[in-house]
Coordinates of C-alpha atoms in Angstrom, one line a residue:
Chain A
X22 CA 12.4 12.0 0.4
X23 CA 9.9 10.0 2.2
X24 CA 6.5 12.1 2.6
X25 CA 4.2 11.8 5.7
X26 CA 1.1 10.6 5.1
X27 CA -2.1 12.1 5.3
X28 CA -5.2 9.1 6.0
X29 CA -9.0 9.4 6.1
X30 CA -10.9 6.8 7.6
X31 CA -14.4 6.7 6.9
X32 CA -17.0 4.5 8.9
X33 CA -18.4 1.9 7.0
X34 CA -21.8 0.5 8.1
X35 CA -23.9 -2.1 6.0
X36 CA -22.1 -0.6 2.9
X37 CA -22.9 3.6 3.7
X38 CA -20.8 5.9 5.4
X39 CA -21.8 6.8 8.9
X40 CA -21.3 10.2 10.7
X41 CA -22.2 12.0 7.9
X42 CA -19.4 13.4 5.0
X43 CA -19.8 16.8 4.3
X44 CA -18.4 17.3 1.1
X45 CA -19.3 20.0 -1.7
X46 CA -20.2 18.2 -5.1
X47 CA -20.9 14.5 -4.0
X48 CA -24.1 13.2 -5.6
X49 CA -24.8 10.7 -2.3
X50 CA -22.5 11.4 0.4
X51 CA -23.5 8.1 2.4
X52 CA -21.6 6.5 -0.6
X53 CA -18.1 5.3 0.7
X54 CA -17.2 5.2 -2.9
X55 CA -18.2 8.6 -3.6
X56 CA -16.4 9.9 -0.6
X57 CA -13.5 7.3 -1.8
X58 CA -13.1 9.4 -5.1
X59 CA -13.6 12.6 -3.4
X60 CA -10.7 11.7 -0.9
X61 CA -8.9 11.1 -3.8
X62 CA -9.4 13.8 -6.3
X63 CA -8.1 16.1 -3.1
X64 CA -4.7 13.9 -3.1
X65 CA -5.1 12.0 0.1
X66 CA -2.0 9.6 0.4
X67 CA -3.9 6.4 1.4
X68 CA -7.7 6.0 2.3
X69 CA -8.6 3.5 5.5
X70 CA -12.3 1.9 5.6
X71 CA -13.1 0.8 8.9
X72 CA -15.7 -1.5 8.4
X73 CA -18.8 -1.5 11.5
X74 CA -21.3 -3.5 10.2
X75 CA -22.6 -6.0 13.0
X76 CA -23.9 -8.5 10.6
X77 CA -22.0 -11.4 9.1
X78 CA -24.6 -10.9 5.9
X79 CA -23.3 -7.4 5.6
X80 CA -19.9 -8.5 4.7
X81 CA -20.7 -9.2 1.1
X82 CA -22.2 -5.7 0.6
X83 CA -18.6 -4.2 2.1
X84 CA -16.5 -6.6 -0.3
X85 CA -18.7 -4.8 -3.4
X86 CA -17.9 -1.3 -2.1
X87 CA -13.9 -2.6 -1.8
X88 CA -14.1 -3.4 -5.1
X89 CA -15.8 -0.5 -6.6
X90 CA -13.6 2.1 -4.6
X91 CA -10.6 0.2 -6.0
X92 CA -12.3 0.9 -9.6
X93 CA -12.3 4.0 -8.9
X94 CA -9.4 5.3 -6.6
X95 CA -5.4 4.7 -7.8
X96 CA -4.1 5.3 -4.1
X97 CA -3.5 2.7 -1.4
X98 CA -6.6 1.1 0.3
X99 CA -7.0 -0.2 3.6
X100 CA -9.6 -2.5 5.0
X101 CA -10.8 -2.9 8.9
X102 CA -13.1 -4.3 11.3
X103 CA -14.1 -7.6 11.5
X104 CA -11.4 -9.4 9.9
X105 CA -11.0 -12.7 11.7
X106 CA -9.9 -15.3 9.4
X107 CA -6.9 -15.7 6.1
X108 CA -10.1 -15.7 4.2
X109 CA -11.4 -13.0 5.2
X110 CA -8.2 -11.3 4.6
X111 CA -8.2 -12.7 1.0
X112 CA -11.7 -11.8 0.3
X113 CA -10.8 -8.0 0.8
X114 CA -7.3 -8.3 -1.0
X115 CA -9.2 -9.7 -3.7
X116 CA -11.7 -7.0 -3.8
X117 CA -9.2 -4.5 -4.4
X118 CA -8.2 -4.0 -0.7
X119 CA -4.4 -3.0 -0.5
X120 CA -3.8 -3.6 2.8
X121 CA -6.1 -5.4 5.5
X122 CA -6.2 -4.4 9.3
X123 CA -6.8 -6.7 12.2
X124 CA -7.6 -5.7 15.3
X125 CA -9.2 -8.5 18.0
X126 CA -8.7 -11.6 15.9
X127 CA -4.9 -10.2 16.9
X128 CA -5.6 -10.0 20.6
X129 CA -7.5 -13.2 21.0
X130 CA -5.1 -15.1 19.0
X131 CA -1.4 -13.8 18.9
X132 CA -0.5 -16.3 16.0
X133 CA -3.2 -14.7 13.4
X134 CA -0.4 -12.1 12.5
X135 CA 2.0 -14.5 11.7
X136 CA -0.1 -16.9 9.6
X137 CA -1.4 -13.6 7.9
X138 CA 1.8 -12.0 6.9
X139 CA 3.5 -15.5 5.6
X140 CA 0.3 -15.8 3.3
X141 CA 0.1 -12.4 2.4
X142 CA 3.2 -10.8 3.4
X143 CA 4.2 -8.3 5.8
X144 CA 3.3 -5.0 4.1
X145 CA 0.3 -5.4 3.3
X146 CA -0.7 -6.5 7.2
X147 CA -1.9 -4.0 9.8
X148 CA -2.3 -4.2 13.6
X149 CA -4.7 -2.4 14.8
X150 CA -4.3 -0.9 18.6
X151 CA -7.0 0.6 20.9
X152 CA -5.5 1.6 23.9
X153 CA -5.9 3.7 27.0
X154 CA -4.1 5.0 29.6
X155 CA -4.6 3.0 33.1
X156 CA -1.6 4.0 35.2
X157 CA -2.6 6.6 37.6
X158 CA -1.4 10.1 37.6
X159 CA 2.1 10.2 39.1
X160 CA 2.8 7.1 38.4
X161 CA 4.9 5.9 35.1
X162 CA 3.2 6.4 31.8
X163 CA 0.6 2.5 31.0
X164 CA -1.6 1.6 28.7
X165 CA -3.6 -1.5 28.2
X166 CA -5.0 -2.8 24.8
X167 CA -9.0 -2.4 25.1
X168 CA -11.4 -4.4 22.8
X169 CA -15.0 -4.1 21.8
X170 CA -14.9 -0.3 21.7
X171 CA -13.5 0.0 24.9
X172 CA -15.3 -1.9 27.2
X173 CA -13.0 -5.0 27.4
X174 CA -10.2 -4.1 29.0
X175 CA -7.0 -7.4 28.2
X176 CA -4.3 -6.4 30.7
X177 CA -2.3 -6.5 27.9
X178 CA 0.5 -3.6 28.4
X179 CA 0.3 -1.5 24.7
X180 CA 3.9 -1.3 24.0
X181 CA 4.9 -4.6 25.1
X182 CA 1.6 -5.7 22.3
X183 CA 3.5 -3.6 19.9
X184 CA 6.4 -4.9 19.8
X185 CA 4.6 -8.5 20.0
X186 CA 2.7 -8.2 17.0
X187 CA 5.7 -5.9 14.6
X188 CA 8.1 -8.9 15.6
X189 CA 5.4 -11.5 14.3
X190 CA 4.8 -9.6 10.8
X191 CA 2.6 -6.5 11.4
X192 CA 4.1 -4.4 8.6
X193 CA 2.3 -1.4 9.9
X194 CA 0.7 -0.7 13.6
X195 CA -2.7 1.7 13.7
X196 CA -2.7 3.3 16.4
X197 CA -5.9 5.0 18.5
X198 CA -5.6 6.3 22.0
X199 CA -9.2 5.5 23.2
X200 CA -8.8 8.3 25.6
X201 CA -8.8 11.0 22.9
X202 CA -11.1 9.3 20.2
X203 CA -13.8 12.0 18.8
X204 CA -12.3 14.8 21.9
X205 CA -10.7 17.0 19.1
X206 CA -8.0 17.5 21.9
X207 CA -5.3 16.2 20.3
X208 CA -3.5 12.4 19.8
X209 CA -1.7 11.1 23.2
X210 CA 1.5 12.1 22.1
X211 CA 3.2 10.0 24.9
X212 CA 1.3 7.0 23.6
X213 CA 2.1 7.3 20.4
X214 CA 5.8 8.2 20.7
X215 CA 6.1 5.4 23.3
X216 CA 4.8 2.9 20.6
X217 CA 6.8 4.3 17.6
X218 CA 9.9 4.1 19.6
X219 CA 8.9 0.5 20.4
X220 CA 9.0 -0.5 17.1
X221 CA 11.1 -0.7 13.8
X222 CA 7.3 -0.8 11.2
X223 CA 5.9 2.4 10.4
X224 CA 3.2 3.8 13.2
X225 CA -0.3 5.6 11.9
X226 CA -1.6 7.9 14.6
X227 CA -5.0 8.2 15.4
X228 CA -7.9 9.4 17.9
X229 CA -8.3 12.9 19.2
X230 CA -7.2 14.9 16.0
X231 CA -9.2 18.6 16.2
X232 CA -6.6 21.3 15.0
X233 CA -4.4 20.9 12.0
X234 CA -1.5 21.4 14.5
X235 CA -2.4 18.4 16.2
X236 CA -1.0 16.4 12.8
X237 CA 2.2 18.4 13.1
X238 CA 2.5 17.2 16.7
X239 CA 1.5 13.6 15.9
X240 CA 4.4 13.2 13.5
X241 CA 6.9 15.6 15.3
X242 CA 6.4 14.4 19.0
X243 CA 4.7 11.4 18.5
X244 CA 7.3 10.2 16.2
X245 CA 4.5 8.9 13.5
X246 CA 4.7 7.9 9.8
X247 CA 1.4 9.1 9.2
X248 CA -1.5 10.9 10.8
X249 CA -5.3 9.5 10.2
X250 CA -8.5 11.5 11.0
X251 CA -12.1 10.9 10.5
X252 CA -14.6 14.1 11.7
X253 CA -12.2 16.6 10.6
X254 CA -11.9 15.6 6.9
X255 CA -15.8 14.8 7.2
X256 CA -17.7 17.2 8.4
X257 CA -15.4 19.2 6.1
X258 CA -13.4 21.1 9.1
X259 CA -10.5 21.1 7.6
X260 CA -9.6 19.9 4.1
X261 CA -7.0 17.5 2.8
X262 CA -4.7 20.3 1.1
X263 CA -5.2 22.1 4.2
X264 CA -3.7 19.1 6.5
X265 CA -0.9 19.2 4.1
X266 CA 0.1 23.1 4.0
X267 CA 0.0 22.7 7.6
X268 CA 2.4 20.2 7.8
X269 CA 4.5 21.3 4.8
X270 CA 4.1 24.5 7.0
X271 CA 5.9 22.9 9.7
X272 CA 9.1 21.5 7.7
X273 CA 7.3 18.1 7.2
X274 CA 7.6 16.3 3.8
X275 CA 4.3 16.3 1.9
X276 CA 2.9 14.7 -1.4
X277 CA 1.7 18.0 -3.1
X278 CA -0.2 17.7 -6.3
X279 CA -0.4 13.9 -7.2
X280 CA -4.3 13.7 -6.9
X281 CA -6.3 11.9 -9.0
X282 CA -7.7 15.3 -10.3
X283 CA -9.3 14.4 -13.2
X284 CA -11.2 11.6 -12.6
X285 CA -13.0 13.1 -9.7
X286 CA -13.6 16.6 -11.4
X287 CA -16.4 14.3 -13.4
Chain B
X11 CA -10.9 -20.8 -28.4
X12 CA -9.1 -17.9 -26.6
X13 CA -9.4 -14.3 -27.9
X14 CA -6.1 -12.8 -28.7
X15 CA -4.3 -11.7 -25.4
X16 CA -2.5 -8.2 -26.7
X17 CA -1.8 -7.3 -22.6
X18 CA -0.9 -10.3 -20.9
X19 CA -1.9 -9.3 -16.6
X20 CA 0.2 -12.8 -15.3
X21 CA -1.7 -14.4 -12.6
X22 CA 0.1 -16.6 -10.9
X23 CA -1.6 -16.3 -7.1
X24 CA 0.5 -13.4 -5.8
X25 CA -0.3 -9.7 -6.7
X26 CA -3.0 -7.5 -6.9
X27 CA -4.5 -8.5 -9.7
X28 CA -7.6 -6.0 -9.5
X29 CA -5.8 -2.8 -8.7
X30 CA -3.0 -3.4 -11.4
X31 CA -6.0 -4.9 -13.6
X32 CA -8.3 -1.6 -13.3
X33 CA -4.6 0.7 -13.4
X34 CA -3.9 -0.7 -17.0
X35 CA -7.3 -0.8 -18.4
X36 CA -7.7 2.6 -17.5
X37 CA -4.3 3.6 -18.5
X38 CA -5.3 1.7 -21.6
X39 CA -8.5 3.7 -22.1
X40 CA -7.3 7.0 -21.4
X41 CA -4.0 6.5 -23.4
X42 CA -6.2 5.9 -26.2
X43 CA -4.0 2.6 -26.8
X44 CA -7.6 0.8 -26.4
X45 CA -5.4 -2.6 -25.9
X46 CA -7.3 -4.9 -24.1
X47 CA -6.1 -6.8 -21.0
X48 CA -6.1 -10.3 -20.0
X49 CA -6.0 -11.7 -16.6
X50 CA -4.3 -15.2 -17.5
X51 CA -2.4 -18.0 -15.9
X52 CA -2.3 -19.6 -19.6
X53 CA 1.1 -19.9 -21.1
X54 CA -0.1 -20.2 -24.0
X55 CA -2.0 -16.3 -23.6
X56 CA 1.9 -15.4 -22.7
X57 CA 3.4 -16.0 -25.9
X58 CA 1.0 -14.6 -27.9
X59 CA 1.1 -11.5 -26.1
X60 CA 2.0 -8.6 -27.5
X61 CA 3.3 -7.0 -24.3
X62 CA 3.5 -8.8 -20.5
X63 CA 2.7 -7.4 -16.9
X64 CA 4.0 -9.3 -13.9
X65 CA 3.0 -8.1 -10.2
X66 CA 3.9 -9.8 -7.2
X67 CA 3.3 -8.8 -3.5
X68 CA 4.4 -10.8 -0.8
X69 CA 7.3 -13.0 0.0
X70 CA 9.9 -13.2 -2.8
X71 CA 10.2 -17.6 -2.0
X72 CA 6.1 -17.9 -1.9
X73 CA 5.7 -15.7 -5.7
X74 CA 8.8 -17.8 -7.1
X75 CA 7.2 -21.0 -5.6
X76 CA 4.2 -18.9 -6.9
X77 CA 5.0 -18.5 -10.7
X78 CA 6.6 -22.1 -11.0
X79 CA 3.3 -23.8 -9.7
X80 CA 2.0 -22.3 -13.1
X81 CA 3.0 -25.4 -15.6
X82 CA 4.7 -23.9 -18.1
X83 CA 4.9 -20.4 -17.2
X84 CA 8.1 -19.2 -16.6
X85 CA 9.4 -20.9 -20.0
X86 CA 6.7 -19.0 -22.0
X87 CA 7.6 -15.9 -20.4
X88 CA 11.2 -16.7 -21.0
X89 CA 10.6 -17.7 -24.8
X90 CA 8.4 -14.1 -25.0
X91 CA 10.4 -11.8 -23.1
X92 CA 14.2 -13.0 -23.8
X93 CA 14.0 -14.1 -27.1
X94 CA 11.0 -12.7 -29.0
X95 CA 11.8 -9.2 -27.2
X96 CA 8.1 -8.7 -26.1
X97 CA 8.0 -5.6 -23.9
X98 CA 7.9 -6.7 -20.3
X99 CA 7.3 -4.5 -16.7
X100 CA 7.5 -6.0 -13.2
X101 CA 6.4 -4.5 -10.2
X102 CA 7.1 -4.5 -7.0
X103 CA 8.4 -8.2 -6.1
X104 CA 8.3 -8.5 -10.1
X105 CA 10.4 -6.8 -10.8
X106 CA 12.5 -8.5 -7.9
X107 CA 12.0 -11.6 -9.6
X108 CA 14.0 -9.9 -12.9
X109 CA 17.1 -10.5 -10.4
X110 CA 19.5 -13.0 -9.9
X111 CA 18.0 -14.1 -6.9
X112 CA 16.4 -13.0 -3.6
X113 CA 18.1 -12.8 -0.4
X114 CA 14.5 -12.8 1.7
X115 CA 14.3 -15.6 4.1
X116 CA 17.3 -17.5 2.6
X117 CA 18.1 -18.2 -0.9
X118 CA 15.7 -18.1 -3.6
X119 CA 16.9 -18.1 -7.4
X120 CA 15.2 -15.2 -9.6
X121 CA 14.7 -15.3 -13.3
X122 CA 18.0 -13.8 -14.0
X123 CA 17.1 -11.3 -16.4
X124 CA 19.1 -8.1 -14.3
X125 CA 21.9 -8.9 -13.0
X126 CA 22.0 -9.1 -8.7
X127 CA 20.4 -9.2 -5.6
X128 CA 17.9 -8.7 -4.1
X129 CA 18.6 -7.7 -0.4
X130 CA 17.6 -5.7 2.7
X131 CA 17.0 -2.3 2.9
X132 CA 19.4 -1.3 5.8
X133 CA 18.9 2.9 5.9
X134 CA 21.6 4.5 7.2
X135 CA 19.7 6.2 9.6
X136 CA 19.0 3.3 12.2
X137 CA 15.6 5.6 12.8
X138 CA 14.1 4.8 9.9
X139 CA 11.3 2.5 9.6
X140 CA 11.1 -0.6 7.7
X141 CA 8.8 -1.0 5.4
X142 CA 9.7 1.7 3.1
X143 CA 6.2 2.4 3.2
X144 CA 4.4 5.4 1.3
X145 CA 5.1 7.9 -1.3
X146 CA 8.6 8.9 -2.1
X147 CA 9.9 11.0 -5.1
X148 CA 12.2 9.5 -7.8
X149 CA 16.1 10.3 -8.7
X150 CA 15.7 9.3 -12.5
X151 CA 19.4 7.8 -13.2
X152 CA 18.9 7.9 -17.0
X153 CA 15.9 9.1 -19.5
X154 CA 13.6 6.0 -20.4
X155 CA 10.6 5.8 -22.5
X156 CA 8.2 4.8 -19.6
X157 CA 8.7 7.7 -17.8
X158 CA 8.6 10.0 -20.8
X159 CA 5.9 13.6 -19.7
X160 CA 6.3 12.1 -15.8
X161 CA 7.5 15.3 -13.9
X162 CA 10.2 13.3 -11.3
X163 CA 12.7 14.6 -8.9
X164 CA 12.3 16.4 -5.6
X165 CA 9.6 18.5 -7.1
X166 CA 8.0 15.9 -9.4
X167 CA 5.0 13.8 -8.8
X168 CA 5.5 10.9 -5.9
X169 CA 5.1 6.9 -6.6
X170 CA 3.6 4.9 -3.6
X171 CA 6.7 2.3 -2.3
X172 CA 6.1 -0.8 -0.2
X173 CA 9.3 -3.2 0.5
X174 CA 11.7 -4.2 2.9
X175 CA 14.1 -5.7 0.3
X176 CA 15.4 -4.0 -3.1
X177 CA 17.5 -5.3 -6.1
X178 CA 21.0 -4.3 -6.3
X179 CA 21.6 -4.2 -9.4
X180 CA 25.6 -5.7 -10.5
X181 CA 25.0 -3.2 -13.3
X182 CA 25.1 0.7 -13.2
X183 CA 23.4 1.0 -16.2
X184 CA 20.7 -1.6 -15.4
X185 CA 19.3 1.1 -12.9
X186 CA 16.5 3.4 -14.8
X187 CA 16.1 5.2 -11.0
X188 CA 16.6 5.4 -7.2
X189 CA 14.7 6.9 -4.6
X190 CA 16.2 8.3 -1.1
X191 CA 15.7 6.7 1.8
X192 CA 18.4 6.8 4.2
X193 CA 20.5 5.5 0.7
X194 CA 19.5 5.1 -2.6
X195 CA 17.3 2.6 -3.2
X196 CA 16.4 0.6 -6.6
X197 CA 13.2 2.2 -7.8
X198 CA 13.6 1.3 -11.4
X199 CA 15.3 -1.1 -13.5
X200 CA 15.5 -1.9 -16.5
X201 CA 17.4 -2.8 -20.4
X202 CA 16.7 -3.0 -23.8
X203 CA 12.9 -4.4 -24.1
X204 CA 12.4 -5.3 -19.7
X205 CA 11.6 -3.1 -17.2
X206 CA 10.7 -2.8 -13.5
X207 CA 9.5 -1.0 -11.1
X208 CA 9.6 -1.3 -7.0
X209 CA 7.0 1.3 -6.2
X210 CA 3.4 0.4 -7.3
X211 CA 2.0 2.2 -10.8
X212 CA -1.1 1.1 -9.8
X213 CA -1.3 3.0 -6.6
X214 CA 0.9 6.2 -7.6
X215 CA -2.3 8.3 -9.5
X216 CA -1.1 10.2 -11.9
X217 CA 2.5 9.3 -11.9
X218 CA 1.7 5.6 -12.1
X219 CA -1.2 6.2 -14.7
X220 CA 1.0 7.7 -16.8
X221 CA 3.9 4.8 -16.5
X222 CA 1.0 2.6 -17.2
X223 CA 0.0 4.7 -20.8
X224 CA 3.6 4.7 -21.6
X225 CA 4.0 0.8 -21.4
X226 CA 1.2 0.5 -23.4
X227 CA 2.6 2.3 -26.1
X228 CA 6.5 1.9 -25.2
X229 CA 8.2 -0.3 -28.8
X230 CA 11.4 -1.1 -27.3

């Protein structure tokens, strides 16, 4: 059977982690790579690095920490932020980068995902979506796409996106409800059912997660494939076995025991 | 002159040649095998090896279109495979390209080395979601020497899956194991010195680390 996913992101920021990793036994927790193994010694199913550098220079130093992660960790990667261009794209794939996520090069220009999945293929494409609710209360449930951390709002109607960018290869849609991202309330459930009833690819919910029941309800009213969380995992609120014995707890298919115990108990 | 090549890693522009790269070496390492492995688009590194990898992600028309680009290639891996019986795995769309041809996008011929297609996944549950995307147990169909210590089943360890299409196999017996997804669905193939796998070794931890070691060692 098919097992729900469990996904930390870290922040990536000239190469380090930002918002501090709180983890027992890491020799530097600013190291993504460190936090990479440790992610992966505790049997995460996949590990997302959202890349926030500003500078174009910095780009080199993330491509080095793709590629020592993927030394190091035997579970699926995937690589955000920034991405604009098919070479960019294969820089990371190269790297070690499993799958790649784009997120305004998407918005701005539609055709990106197609280009991207024919040279690549579909799987191993993500679309990234940051929306927020605009409709007022009372009215029908809307959300628009948002870019640039929220500021810019597009006009662009979530759903409709959605099923834009599945139909033109997104093998996968990342999903963040900018109106819970970093509240710990919860995901917008009615966002992100409304999106994974939208489409046929696999959903990842994201933004808002501060209770291990908040995973449950991600994948069991918000219809998801898989639930990803940042400060949780980090600032070590809840572990990754713990996210999984919740969910397991719940009737939900988990990976139990596949870590990559060894090479992290170094 | 070029060193011996006993692990022959094909590169022929599709695949992840750094993950399955790093999987082997350390499956190599750990396995105590301490083959080396060779990242090569040399047919020449091919027939000398003493066992062959081929991974493939993407488009099953672009890796064909992929591997024939490669002067050379696919008779060398013919000539080492078919009829000097050096041990062979494919992954993911490699081991698609084992098949009698793909059904992705129109028409594309395989190598022909299992018998069948390779086709859509169509779960019978219309709510499922294509890509079979993440980590999904395997239904072992008959004992094979690359999964030989690998706790499988419901309660075994997981392998990490990601496809739309899968080969259907004309053959039963060419099926080493499914997994469940709304259906069975081709997880492993395989016959006498060739085998395959749809899920990725190189992502599956232990599971996969452990295919990896017994490839290394596996005399067919």
């Amino acid at each position: 059977m098919l097992k729900v996913r469990v996904i930390p992101c870290l922040d990536v920021k000239d190469g380090r982690v930002v918002k501090g990793v709180k983890f027992v036994d890491l020799r530097d927790a600013g190291d993504p790579v460190e936090a990479a193994k440790a992610y992966d010694a505790a049997g995460a199913d996949e590990l997302c690095f959202l890349d926030i550098t500003a500078s174009v220079e910095a780009r080199g130093t993330l491509i080095d920490v793709v590629s020592r992660t993927a030394e190091q960790c035997f579970m699926p990667l995937t690589v955000g932020g920034g991405v604009r261009t098919v070479e960019d794209i294969r820089a990371l794939l190269n790297a070690g980068a499993d799958k790649v996520s784009i997120n305004t090069a998407a918005v701005n220009r539609r055709a990106f995902v197609r280009e991207a999945a024919e040279k690549f293929g579909e799987q191993c494409i993500v679309v990234a979506i940051d929306a927020k609710k605009v409709s007022a209360e009372g009215e029908p449930d809307r959300w628009e796409i948002f870019t640039h951390g929220g500021r810019n709002r597009t006009g662009l109607d979530a759903v409709g996106y959605a099923r834009e960018v599945a139909a033109l290869g997104a093998g996968e849609i990342l999903l963040t409800s900018m109106d819970r991202d970093g509240t710990g309330e919860g995901f917008d459930l009615k966002l992100t059912r409304a999106i994974s009833d939208a489409v046929s690819v696999p959903v990842i919910a994201s933004g808002g997660v501060g209770t291990l029941d908040h995973l449950v309800d991600g994948i069991r009213e918000g219809r998801a494939s898989a639930v990803l969380a940042a400060s949780i995992f980090h600032f070590g609120t809840f572990t990754i076995g713990a996210a999984k014995d919740a969910l397991a707890g719940a009737g939900l298919p988990v990976r139990l025991g596949g870590g990559d115990i060894e090479e992290a108990g170094r | 002159m070029t060193p011996p090549a006993p692990v022959a890693l094909i590169d022929y522009g599709s695949g992840n040649l750094h993950s399955a790269g790093k999987a082997l070496e350390r499956a190599a390492r750990e396995g105590g095998s301490g083959k080396a492995v060779l990242v090569t688009a040399d047919p020449e590194v091919v027939r000398r090896a003493d066992r062959i990898l081929l991974p493939g992600v993407g488009a099953y028309a672009d890796c064909r279109r992929g591997l024939d680009a490669v002067p050379g290639m696919v008779e060398a891996l013919t000539e080492a495979v078919m009829e000097r019986g050096r041990p062979f795995l494919g992954i993911c769309v490699g081991l698609q390209l084992m098949a009698t041809r793909g059904l992705e996008h129109g028409e594309t011929a395989g190598l022909g080395w299992i018998e069948g297609d390779v086709v859509k996944i169509e779960p019978s549950d219309p709510a499922l979601k294509i890509p079979h995307m993440g980590w999904n147990s395997l239904d072992v169909a008959r004992p094979h020497p690359l999964l030989d210590g690998i706790p499988t089943g419901e309660n075994g360890l997981d392998a990490y899956f990601v496809h739309s299409y899968h080969l259907k196999a004309a053959h039963p017996g060419d099926v080493i194991a499914t997994t469940s997804y709304g259906g069975a669905i081709t997880a492993m193939v395989g016959r006498d010195n060739i085998a395959g796998t749809q899920f990725h070794p190189e992502k599956s931890q232990r599971l996969g680390l452990a295919l990896l070691a017994n490839f290394l060692k596996w005399a067919p």
